[in-house]
GROMACS .gro file of C-alpha atoms in nm:
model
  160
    1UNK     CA    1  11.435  11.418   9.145
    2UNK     CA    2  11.180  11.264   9.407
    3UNK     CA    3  10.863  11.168   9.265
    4UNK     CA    4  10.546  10.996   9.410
    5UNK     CA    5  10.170  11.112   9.370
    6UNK     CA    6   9.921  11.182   9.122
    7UNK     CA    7   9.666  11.433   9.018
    8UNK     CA    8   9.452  11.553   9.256
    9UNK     CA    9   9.209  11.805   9.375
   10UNK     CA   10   9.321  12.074   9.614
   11UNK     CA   11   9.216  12.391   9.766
   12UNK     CA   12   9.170  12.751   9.539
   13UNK     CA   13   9.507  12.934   9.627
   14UNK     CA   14   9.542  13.080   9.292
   15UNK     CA   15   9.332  13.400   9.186
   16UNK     CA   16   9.231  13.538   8.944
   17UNK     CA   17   9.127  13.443   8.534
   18UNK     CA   18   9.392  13.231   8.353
   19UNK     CA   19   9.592  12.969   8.380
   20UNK     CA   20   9.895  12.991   8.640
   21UNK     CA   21  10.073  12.778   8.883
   22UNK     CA   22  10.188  12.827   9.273
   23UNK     CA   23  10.503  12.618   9.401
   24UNK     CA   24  10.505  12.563   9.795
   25UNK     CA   25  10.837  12.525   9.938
   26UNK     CA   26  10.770  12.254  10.290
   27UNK     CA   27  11.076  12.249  10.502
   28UNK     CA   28  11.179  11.901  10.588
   29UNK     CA   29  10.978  11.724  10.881
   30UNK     CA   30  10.675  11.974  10.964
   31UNK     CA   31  10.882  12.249  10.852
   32UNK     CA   32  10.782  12.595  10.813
   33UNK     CA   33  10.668  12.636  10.440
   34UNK     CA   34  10.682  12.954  10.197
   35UNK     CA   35  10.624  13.018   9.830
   36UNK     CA   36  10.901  12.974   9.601
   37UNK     CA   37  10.993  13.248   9.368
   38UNK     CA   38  10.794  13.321   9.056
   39UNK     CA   39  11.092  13.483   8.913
   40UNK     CA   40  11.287  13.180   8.721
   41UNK     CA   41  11.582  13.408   8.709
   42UNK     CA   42  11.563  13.433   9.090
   43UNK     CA   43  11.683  13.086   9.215
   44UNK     CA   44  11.461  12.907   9.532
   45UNK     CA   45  11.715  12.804   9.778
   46UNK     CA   46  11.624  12.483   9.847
   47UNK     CA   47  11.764  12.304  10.200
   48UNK     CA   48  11.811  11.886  10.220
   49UNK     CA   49  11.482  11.737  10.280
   50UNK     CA   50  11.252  12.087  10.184
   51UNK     CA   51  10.964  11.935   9.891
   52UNK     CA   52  10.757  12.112   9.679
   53UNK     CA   53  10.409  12.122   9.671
   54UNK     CA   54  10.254  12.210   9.252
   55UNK     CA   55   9.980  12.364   9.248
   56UNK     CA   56   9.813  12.509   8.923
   57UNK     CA   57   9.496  12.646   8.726
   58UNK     CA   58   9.430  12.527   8.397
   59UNK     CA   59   9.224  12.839   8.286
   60UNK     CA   60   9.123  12.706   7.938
   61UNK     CA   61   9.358  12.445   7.866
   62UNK     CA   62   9.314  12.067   7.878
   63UNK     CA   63   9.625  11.921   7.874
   64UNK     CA   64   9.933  11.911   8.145
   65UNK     CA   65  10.274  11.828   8.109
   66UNK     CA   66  10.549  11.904   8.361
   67UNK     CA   67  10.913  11.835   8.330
   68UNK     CA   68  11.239  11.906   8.515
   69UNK     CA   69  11.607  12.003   8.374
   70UNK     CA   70  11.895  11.976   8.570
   71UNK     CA   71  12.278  12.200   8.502
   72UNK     CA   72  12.406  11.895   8.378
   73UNK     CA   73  12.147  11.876   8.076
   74UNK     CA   74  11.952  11.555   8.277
   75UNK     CA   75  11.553  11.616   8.161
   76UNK     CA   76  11.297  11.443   8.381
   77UNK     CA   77  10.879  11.374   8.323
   78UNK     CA   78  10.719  11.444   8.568
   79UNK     CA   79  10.324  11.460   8.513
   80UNK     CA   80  10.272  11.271   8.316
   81UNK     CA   81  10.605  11.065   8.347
   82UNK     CA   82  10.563  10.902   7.955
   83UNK     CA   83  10.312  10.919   7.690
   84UNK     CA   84  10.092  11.162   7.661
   85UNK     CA   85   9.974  11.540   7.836
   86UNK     CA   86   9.723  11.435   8.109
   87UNK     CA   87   9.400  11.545   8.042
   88UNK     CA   88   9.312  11.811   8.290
   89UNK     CA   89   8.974  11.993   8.346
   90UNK     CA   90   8.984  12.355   8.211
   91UNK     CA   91   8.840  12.526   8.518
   92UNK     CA   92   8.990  12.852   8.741
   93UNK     CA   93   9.012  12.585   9.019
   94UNK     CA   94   9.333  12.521   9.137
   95UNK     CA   95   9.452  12.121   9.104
   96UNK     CA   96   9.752  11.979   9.307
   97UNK     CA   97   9.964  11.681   9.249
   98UNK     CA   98   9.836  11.477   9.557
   99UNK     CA   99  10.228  11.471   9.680
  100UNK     CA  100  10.487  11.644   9.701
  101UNK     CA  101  10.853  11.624   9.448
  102UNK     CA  102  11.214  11.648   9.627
  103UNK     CA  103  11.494  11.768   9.416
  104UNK     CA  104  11.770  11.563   9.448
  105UNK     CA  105  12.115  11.601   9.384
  106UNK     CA  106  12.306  11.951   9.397
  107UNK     CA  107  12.310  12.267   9.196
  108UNK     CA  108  12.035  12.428   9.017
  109UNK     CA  109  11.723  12.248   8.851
  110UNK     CA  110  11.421  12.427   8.670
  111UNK     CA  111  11.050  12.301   8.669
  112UNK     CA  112  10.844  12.377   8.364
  113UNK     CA  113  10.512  12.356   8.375
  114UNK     CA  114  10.315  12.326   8.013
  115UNK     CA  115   9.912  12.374   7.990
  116UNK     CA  116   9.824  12.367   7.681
  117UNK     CA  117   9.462  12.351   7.445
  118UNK     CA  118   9.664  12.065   7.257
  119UNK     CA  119   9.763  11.710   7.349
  120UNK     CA  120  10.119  11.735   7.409
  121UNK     CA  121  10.371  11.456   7.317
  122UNK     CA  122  10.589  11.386   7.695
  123UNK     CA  123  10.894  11.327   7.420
  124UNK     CA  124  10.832  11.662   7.263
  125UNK     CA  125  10.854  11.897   7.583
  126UNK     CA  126  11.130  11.693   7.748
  127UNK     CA  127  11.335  11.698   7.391
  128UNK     CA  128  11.209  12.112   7.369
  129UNK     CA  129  11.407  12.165   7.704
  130UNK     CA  130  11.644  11.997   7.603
  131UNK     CA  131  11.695  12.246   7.295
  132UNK     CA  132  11.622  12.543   7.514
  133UNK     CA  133  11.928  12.404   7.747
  134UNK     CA  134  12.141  12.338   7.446
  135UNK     CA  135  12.088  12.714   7.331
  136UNK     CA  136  12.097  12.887   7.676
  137UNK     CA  137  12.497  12.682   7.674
  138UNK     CA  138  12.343  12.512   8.000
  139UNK     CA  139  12.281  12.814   8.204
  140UNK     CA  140  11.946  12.751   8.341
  141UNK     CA  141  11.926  13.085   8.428
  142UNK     CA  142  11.907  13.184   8.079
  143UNK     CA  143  11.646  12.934   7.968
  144UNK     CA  144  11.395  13.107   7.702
  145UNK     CA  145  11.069  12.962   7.677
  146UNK     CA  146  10.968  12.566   7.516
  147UNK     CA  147  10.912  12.547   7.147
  148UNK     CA  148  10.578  12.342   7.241
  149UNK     CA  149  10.193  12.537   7.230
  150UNK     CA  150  10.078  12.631   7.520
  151UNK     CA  151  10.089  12.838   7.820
  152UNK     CA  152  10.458  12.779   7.994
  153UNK     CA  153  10.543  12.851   8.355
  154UNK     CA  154  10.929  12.760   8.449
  155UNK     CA  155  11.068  12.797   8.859
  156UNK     CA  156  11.458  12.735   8.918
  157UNK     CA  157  11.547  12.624   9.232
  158UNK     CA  158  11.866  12.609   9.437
  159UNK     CA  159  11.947  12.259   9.599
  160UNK     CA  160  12.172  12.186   9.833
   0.00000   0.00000   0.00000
């Protein structure tokens, strides 16, 4: 997993009351770019070099975590990447990391995205997926939802 950014302000995609989140697939270069699936069930095929752009509205909650599991069991932080949630402002605007994330590696990997009212422990969601990926016998496709409060949003993609 390719990291680099930080919180920023972006443009109101998302519509609509509540919280949600919108993952833009960029081909590599000045590729052509799509939506990924919102269907976690329904793998993203990802090509080498495509990055995703997060996108999401907070709706009521303050707090942001967002982590990544690999098929192997691997759990990455990504927003915050240790600590604690990041405060977020609860608005129906819709707030992008200011850069983009590559998946790296092969085989399938599943975002999670966590909004919650509560401060969230980075520790406690990334050990949560790890449970959820214990129980589901490491079939991503068959991840049930984090043990964590909040409002949960998981994409699986497909890389190369």
């Amino acid at each position: 997993l390719g990291i680099s950014g930080k919180l920023g302000t972006g443009g109101n995609r998302l519509k609509g009351g509540g919280a949600g989140i919108e993952i833009v697939v960029r081909g590599a270069g000045q590729g052509a770019q799509r939506l990924a699936s919102v269907d976690p069930a329904l793998p993203e095929p990802l090509a080498e070099g495509d990055r995703l752009r997060l996108g999401f509205r907070a709706g009521a909650n303050t707090h942001l975590v967002v982590v990544s599991l690999d098929e192997s069991g691997v759990v990455t932080a990504v927003e915050p990447v240790s600590g604690k949630s990041r405060t977020v402002q609860a608005t129906q605007a819709t707030e992008l990391l200011d850069d983009s994330l590559e998946l790296t590696g092969h085989g399938l990997e599943r975002l999670i995205v966590v909004l919650s009212q509560d401060e969230l422990s980075v520790d406690e969601v990334m050990r949560a997926a790890r449970a959820r990926y214990d129980e589901a016998r490491g079939n991503l496709l068959q991840l049930g939802q984090l043990d964590v409060p909040g409002e949960q949003f998981h994409r699986t993609f497909r890389k190369p």
